[in-house]
Coordinates of C-alpha atoms in Angstrom, one line a residue:
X694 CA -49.7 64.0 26.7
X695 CA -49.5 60.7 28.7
X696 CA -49.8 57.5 27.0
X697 CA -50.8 54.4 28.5
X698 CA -48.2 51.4 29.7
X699 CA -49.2 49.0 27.2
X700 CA -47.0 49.8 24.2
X701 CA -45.9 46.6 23.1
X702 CA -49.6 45.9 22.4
X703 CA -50.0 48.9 21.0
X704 CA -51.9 49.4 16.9
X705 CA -49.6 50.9 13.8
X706 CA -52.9 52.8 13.4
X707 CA -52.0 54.5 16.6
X708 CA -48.3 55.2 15.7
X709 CA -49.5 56.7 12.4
X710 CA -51.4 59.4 14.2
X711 CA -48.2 60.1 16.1
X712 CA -45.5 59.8 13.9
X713 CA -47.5 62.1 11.1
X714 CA -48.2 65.3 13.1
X715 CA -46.9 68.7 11.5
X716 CA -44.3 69.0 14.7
X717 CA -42.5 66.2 12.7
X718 CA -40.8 68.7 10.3
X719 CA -38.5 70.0 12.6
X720 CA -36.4 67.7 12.4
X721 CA -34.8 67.9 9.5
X722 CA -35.8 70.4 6.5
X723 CA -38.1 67.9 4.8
X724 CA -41.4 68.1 3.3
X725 CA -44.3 67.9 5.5
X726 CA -44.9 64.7 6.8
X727 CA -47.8 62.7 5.1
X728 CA -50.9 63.0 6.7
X729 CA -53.1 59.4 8.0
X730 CA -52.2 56.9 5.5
X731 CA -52.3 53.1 5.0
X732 CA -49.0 50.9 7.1
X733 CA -48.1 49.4 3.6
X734 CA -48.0 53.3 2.2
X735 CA -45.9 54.3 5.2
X736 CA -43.2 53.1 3.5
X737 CA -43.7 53.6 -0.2
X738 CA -41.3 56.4 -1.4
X739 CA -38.1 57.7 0.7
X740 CA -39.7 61.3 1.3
X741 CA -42.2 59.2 3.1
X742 CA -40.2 56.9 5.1
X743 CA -38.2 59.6 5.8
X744 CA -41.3 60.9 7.9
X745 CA -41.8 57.9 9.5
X746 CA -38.6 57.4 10.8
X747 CA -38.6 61.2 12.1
X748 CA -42.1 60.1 14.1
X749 CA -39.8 57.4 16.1
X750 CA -38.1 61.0 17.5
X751 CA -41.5 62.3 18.4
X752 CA -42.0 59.4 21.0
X753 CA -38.7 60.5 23.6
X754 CA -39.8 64.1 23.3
X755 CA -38.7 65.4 26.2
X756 CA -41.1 68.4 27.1
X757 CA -43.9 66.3 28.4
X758 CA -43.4 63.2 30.9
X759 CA -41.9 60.6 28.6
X760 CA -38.9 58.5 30.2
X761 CA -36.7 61.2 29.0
X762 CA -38.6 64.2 29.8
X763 CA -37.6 64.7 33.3
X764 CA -38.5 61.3 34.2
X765 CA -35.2 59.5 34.3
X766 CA -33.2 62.4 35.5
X767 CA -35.4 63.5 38.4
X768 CA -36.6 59.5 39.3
X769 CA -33.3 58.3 39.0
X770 CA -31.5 61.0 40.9
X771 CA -33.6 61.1 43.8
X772 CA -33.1 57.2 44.1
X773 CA -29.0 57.5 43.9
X774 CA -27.4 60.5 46.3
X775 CA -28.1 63.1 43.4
X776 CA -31.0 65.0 44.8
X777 CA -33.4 65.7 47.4
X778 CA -36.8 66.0 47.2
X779 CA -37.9 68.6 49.8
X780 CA -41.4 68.7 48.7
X781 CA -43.4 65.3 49.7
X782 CA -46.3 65.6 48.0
X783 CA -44.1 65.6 44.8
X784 CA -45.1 62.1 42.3
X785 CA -41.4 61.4 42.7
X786 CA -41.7 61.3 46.6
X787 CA -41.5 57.2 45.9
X788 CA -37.5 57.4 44.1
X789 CA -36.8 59.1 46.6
X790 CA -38.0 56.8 49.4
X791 CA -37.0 54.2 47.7
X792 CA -40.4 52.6 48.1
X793 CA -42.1 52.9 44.6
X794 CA -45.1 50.9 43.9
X795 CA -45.8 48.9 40.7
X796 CA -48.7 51.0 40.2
X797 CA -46.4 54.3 40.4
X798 CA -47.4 56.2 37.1
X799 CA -43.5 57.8 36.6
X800 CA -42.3 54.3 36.8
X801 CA -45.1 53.4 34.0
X802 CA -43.7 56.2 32.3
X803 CA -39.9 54.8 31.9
X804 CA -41.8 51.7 30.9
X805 CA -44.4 52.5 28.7
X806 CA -42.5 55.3 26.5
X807 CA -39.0 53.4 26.3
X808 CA -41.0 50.2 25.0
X809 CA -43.4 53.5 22.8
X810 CA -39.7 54.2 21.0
X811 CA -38.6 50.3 20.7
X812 CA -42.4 49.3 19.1
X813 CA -42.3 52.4 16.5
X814 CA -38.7 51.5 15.7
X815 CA -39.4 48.3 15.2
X816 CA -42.4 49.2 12.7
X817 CA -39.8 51.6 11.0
X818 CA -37.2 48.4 10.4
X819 CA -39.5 45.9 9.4
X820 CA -41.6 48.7 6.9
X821 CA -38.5 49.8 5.0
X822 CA -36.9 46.2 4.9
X823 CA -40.3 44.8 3.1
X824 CA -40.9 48.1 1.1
X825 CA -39.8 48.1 -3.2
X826 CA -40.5 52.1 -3.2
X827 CA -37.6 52.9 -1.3
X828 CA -33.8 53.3 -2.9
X829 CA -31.2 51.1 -1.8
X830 CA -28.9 53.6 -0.1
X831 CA -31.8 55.3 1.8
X832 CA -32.9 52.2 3.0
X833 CA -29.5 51.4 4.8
X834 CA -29.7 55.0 6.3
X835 CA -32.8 55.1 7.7
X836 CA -32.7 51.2 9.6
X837 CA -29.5 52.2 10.8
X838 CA -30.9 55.2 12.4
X839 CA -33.8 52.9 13.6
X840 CA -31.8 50.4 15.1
X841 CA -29.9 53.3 16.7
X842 CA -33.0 54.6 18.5
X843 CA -34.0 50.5 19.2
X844 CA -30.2 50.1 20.7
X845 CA -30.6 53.0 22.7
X846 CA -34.4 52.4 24.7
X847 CA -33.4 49.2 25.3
X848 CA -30.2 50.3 26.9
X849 CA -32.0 52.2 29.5
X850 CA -35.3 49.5 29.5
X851 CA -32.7 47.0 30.7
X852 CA -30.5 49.2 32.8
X853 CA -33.6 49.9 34.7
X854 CA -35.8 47.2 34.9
X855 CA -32.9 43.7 34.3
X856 CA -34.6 41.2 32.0
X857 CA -36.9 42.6 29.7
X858 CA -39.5 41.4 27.3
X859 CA -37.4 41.5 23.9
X860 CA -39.4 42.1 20.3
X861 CA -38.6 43.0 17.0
X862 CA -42.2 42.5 16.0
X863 CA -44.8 44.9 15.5
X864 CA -47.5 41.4 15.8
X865 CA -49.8 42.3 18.6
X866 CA -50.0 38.7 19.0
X867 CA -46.4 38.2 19.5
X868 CA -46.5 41.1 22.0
X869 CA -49.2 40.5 23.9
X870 CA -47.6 37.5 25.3
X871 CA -44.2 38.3 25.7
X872 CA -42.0 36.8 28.5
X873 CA -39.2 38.3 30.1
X874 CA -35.6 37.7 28.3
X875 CA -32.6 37.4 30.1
X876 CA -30.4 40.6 30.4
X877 CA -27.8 39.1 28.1
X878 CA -29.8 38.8 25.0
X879 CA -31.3 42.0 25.4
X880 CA -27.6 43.5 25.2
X881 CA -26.7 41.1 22.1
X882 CA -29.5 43.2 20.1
X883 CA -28.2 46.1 21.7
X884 CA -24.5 45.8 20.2
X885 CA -26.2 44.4 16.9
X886 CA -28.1 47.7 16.5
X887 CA -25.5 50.2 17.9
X888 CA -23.2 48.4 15.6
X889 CA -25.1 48.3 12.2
X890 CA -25.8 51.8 13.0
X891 CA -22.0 52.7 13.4
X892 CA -21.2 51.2 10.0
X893 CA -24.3 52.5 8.2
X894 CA -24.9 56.0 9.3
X895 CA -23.0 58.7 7.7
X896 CA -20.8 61.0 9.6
X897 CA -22.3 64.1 9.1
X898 CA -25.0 65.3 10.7
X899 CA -28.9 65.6 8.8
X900 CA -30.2 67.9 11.0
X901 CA -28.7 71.3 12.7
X902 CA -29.6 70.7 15.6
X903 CA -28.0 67.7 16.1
X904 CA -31.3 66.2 16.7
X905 CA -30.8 63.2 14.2
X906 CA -28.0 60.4 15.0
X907 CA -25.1 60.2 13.2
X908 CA -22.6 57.5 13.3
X909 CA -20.4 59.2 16.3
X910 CA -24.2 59.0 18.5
X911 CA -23.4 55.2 17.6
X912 CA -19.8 55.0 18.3
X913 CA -20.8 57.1 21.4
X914 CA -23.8 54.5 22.5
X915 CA -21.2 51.7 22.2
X916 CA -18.5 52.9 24.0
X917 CA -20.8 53.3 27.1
X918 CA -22.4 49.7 26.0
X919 CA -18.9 47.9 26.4
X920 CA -18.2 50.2 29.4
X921 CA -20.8 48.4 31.6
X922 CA -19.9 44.9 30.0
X923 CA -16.7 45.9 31.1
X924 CA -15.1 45.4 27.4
X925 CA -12.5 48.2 28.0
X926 CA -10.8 47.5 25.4
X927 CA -13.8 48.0 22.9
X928 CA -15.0 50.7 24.9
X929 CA -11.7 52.6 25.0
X930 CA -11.8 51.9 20.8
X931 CA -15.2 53.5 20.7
X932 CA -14.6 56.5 22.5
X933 CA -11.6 57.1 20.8
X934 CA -13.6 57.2 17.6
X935 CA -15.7 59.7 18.5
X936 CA -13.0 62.1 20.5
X937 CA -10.7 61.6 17.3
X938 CA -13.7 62.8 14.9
X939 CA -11.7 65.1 12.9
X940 CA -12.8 68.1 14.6
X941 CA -16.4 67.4 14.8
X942 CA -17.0 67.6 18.6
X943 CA -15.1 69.9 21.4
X944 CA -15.6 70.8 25.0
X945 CA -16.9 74.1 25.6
X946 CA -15.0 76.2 28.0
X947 CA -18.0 78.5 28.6
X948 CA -19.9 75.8 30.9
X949 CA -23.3 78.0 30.9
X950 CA -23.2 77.5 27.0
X951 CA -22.4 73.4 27.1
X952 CA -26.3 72.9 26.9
X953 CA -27.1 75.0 24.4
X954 CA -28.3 73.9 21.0
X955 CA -25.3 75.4 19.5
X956 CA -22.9 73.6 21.5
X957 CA -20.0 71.9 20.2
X958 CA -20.2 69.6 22.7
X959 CA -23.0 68.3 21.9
X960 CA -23.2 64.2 20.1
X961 CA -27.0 64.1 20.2
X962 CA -29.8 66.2 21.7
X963 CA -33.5 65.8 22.1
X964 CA -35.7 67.7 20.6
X965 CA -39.2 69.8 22.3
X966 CA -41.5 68.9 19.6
X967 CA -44.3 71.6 21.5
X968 CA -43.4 75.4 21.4
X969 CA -42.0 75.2 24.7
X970 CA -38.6 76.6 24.7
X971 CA -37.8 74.9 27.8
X972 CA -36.9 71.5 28.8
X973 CA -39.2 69.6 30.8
X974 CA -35.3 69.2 33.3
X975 CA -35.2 73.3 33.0
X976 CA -38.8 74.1 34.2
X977 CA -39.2 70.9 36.7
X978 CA -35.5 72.3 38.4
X979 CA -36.2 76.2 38.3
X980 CA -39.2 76.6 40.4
X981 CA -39.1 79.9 42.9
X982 CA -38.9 77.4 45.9
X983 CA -37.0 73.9 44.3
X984 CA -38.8 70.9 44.7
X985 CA -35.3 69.1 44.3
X986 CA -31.8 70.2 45.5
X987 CA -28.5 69.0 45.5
X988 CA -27.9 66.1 48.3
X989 CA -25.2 67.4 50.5
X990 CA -23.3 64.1 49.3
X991 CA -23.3 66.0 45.6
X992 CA -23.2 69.6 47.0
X993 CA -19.9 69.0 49.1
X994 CA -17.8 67.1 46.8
X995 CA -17.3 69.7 44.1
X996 CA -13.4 70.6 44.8
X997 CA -12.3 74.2 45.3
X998 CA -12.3 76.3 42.3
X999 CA -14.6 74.0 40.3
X1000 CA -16.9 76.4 38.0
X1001 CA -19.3 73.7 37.9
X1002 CA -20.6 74.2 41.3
X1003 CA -21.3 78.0 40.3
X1004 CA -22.5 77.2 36.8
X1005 CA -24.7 74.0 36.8
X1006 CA -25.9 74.9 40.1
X1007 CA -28.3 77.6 41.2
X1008 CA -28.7 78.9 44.6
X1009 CA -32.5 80.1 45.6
X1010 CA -32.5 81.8 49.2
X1011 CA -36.6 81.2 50.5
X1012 CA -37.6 83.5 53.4
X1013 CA -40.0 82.1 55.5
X1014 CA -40.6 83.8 59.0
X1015 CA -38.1 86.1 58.3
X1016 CA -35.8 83.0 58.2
X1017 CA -33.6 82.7 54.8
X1018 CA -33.1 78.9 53.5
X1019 CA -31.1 78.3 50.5
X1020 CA -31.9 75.8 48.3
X1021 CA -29.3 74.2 45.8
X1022 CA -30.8 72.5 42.7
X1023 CA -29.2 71.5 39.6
X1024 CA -28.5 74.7 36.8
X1025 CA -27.6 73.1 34.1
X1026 CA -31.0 73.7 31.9
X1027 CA -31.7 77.8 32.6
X1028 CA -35.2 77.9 30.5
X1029 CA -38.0 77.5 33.1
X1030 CA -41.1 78.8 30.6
X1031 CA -41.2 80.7 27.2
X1032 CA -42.8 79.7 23.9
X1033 CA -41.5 80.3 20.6
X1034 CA -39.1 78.4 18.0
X1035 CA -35.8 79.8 18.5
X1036 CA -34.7 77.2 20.9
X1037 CA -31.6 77.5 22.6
X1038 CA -31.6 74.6 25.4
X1039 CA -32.1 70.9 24.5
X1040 CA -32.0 67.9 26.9
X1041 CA -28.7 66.5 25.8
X1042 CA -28.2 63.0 25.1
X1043 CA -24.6 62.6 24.3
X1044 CA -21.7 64.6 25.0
X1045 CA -18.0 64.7 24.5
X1046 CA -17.2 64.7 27.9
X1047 CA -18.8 62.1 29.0
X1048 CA -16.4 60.2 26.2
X1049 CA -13.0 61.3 27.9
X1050 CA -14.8 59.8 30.7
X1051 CA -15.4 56.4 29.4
X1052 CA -12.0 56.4 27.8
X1053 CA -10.2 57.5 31.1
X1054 CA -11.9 54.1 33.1
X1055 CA -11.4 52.2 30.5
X1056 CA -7.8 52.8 29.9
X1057 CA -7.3 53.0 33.9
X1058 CA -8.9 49.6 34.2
X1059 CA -6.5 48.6 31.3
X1060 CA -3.2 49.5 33.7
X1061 CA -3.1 52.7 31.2
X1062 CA -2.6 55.2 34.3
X1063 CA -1.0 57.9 31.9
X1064 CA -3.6 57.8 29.9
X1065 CA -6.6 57.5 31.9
X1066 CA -4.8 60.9 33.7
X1067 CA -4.7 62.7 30.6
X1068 CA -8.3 61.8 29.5
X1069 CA -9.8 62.8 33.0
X1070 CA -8.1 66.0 33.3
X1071 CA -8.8 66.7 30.3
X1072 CA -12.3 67.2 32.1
X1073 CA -10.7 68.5 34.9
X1074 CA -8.9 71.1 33.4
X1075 CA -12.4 72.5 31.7
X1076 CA -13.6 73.5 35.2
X1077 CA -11.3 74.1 37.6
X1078 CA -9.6 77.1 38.6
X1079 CA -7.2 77.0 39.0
X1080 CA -5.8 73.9 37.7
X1081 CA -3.6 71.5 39.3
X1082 CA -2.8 68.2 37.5
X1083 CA -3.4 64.7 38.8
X1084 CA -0.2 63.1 40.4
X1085 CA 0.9 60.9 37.5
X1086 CA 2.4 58.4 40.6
X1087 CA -1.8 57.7 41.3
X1088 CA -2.3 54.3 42.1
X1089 CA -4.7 52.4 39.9
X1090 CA -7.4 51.6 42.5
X1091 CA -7.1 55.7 43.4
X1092 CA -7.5 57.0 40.3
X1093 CA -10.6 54.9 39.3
X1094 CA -12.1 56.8 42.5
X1095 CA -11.5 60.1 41.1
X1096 CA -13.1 58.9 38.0
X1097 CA -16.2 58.2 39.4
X1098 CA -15.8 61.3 41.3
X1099 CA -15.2 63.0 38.6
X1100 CA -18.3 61.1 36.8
X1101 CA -20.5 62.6 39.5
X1102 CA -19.6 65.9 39.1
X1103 CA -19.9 66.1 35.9
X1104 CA -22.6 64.1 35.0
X1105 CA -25.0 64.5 37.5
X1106 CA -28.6 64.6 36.8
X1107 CA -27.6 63.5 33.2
X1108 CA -29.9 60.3 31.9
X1109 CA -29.3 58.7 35.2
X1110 CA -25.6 58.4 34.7
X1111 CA -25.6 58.6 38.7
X1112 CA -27.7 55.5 39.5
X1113 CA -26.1 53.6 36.8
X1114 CA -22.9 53.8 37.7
X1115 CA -23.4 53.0 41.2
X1116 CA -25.2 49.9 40.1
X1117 CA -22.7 48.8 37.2
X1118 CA -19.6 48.7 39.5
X1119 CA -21.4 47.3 42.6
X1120 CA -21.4 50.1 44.7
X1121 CA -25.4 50.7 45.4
X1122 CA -25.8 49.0 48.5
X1123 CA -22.1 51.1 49.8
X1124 CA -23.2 53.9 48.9
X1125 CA -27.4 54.2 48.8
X1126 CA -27.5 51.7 51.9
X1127 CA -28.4 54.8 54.6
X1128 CA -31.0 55.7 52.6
X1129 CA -34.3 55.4 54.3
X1130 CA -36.4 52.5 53.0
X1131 CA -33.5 51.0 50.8
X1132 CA -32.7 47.5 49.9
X1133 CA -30.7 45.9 47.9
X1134 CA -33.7 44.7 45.6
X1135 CA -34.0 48.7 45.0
X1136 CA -31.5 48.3 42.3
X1137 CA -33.9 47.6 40.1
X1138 CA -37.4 49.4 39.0
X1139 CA -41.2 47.3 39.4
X1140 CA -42.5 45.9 36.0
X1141 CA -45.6 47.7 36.0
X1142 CA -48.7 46.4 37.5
X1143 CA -51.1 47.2 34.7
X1144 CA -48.6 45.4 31.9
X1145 CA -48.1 42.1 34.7
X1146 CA -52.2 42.2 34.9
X1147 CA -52.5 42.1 30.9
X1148 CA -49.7 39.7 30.1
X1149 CA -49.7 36.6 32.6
X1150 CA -45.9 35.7 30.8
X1151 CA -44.5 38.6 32.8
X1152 CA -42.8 38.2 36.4
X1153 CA -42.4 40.9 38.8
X1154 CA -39.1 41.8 39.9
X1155 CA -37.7 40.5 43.4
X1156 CA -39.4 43.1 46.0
X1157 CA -42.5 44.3 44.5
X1158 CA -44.9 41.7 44.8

């Protein structure tokens, strides 16, 4: 299903029809969610808020092409030094080339279905807030898990595209001629929502799966929130929280089984809402002759020893001419078809690793050195074999390079973690400058064409006009 790139504009009528489908019960064991109803009846009785607020899910289902079904992880890659994309007549070709039009339809995907989430969010907050059916206590819960889910699209809206229309409105009027706010607003709602969430959401989690966000998801959002305003302090704080969760979270040593539903590793996963066991990542990746590989860049700096490189990525040997090429393509998803309900693999969202990560920059940039060792091999120590600690006489300027290192090892083809990060400590044009077609205006996706064309308020980023 593909959905068109004007979502802010977009009728409550329309998000009833999506948010009320019977996929919607998966996500927690609930009654069925309510069929077509009235917006005011949305929200009239917890069981039925309750459904709504599981329809805001349905929108960043990941098995068809929404901005996280495949989207961001394959786009983003092939725009950093994650992958390459050996087939050209791939819809991706542009990332890759670094030449994407405004018109590109993945690009309208990260738009349209980021801004999908945001708009149905935002009909879930203001719904509740105005409603007298529902308790008190359920109220709190639900708009914290709303403004989790608002928090985190426009995390990754303005990550990708700088300033960004900003809404909490469901008023098509409002929406229809929004302007672009500046980047630093659009992260003051983000701490707002990540925040109320943290305090509001209860520890446990509502669904097994952890499909549903809980308060670490929140403590896990902010910590990588303060990480690129470079708030170390808070960001050290927040990771803390979660790797200090009494238990809750653990990294797996099996690394084939870090991606599995069942894994402890796991903060937050996304759920398939079709029958597809598979993730969209999983059956893009696994094709008999890859369509995307491993950039040498990625390919070569995997250290001896590290399980990674023989876990999370899979070798394909293609004979053509009685010639044998081997391709390298990411691993980390090993589902490439099947139907069914017993699923296994979900596109993660959050991990604990990822934490230790944060926390190990954070307390390096800090002049915690002992520290920021112990968090990263931590990580280390997880994949390599064997093991050989980091010097604990490492510089501070050298051991923030093995955390990125180490961030592209073991993040890769994650959410765009790659592009991110190469963006958020300046070191794009460095390191992406070779790159055929780049520029330094690359940094930053087109606003849509179709979305500039209907609202004359918005401005096309530098480059793409």
């Amino acid at each position: 299903m593909k959905f068109h790139t004007q979502y802010p504009k977009i009728y409550l009528s329309m998000l009833l029809l999506c948010m009320f489908t019977s996929a919607c019960k998966k996500f927690v064991q609930a009654p069925d969610p309510i069929a077509q109803i009235s917006g005011d009846a949305v929200f009239s009785s917890d069981a039925q808020a309750e459904s709504a607020l599981r329809g805001v899910y349905t929108t960043m289902d990941p098995s068809n092409t929404s901005a996280f079904g495949g989207t961001i992880q394959i786009g983003l890659g092939l725009s950093a030094d994650e992958l390459v994309n050996t087939a050209t007549t791939s819809s991706y070709n542009s990332f890759f080339i670094n030449a994407i039009p405004a018109n590109d339809s993945n690009d309208g995907y990260i738009w349209s279905y980021l801004y999908a989430t945001i708009y149905q969010a935002n009909a879930v907050i203001n719904g509740i807030q105005a409603s007298s059916g529902i308790s008190d206590a359920r109220k709190v819960q639900l708009i914290a898990e709303a403004k989790f889910l608002r928090g985190f699209n426009y995390f990754y809206l303005v990550n990708t595209f700088g300033d960004v229309p900003l809404t909490t409105s469901t008023d098509y009027q409002v929406n229809s001629k929004l302007s672009r706010s500046p980047a630093a607003q659009v992260y003051s709602l983000i701490q707002q929502d990540l925040s109320y969430a943290k305090s509001n959401l209860p520890a446990a989690y509502v669904s097994t799966p952890r499909y549903r966000a809980n308060k670490y998801a929140a403590a896990a959002m902010l910590a990588k929130y303060y990480l690129y305003q470079n708030d170390y302090k808070n960001a050290e704080t927040q990771a803390s929280a979660v790797i200090d969760s009494a238990g809750l979270y653990s990294l797996v040593t099996t690394l084939n089984n870090v991606f599995l539903t069942n894994s402890n590793e796991v903060i937050l996963q996304l759920q398939n809402i079709a029958t597809n066991l598979y993730t969209w990542d999983g059956y893009m990746l696994n094709s008999a002759t890859p369509s995307y590989q491993l950039t040498s860049n990625l390919y070569n700096a995997f250290e001896a020893g590290d399980q990674r490189k023989t876990s999370w990525v899979k070798t394909t040997s293609v004979k053509v001419a009685g010639v044998s090429t081997n391709y390298y393509s990411p691993y980390k998803y090993k589902l490439s078809s099947g139907t069914g309900s017993s699923f296994t693999e979900a596109v993660v969202m959050l991990r604990l690793s990822e934490q230790y990560l944060i926390r190990a920059e954070a307390r390096a940039k800090q002049g915690n050195t002992a520290g920021a060792i112990a968090d990263l091999d931590v990580v280390r120590a997880r994949a390599i074999v064997p093991f050989a600690p980091t010097n604990p006489g490492t510089a501070q300027a050298d051991l923030l390079a093995l955390i990125a290192h180490e961030r592209y090892v073991e993040l890769f083809e994650e959410f765009g973690n790659r592009w991110y990060d190469l963006k958020r400590t300046n070191q794009a044009n460095t390191v992406l400058g070779t790159k055929p077609g780049w520029t330094s205006t690359d940094q930053l996706l087109p606003i849509p064409a179709a979305d500039i064309l209907t609202d004359s308020y918005l401005i096309q980023n530098p480059g793409y006009n």
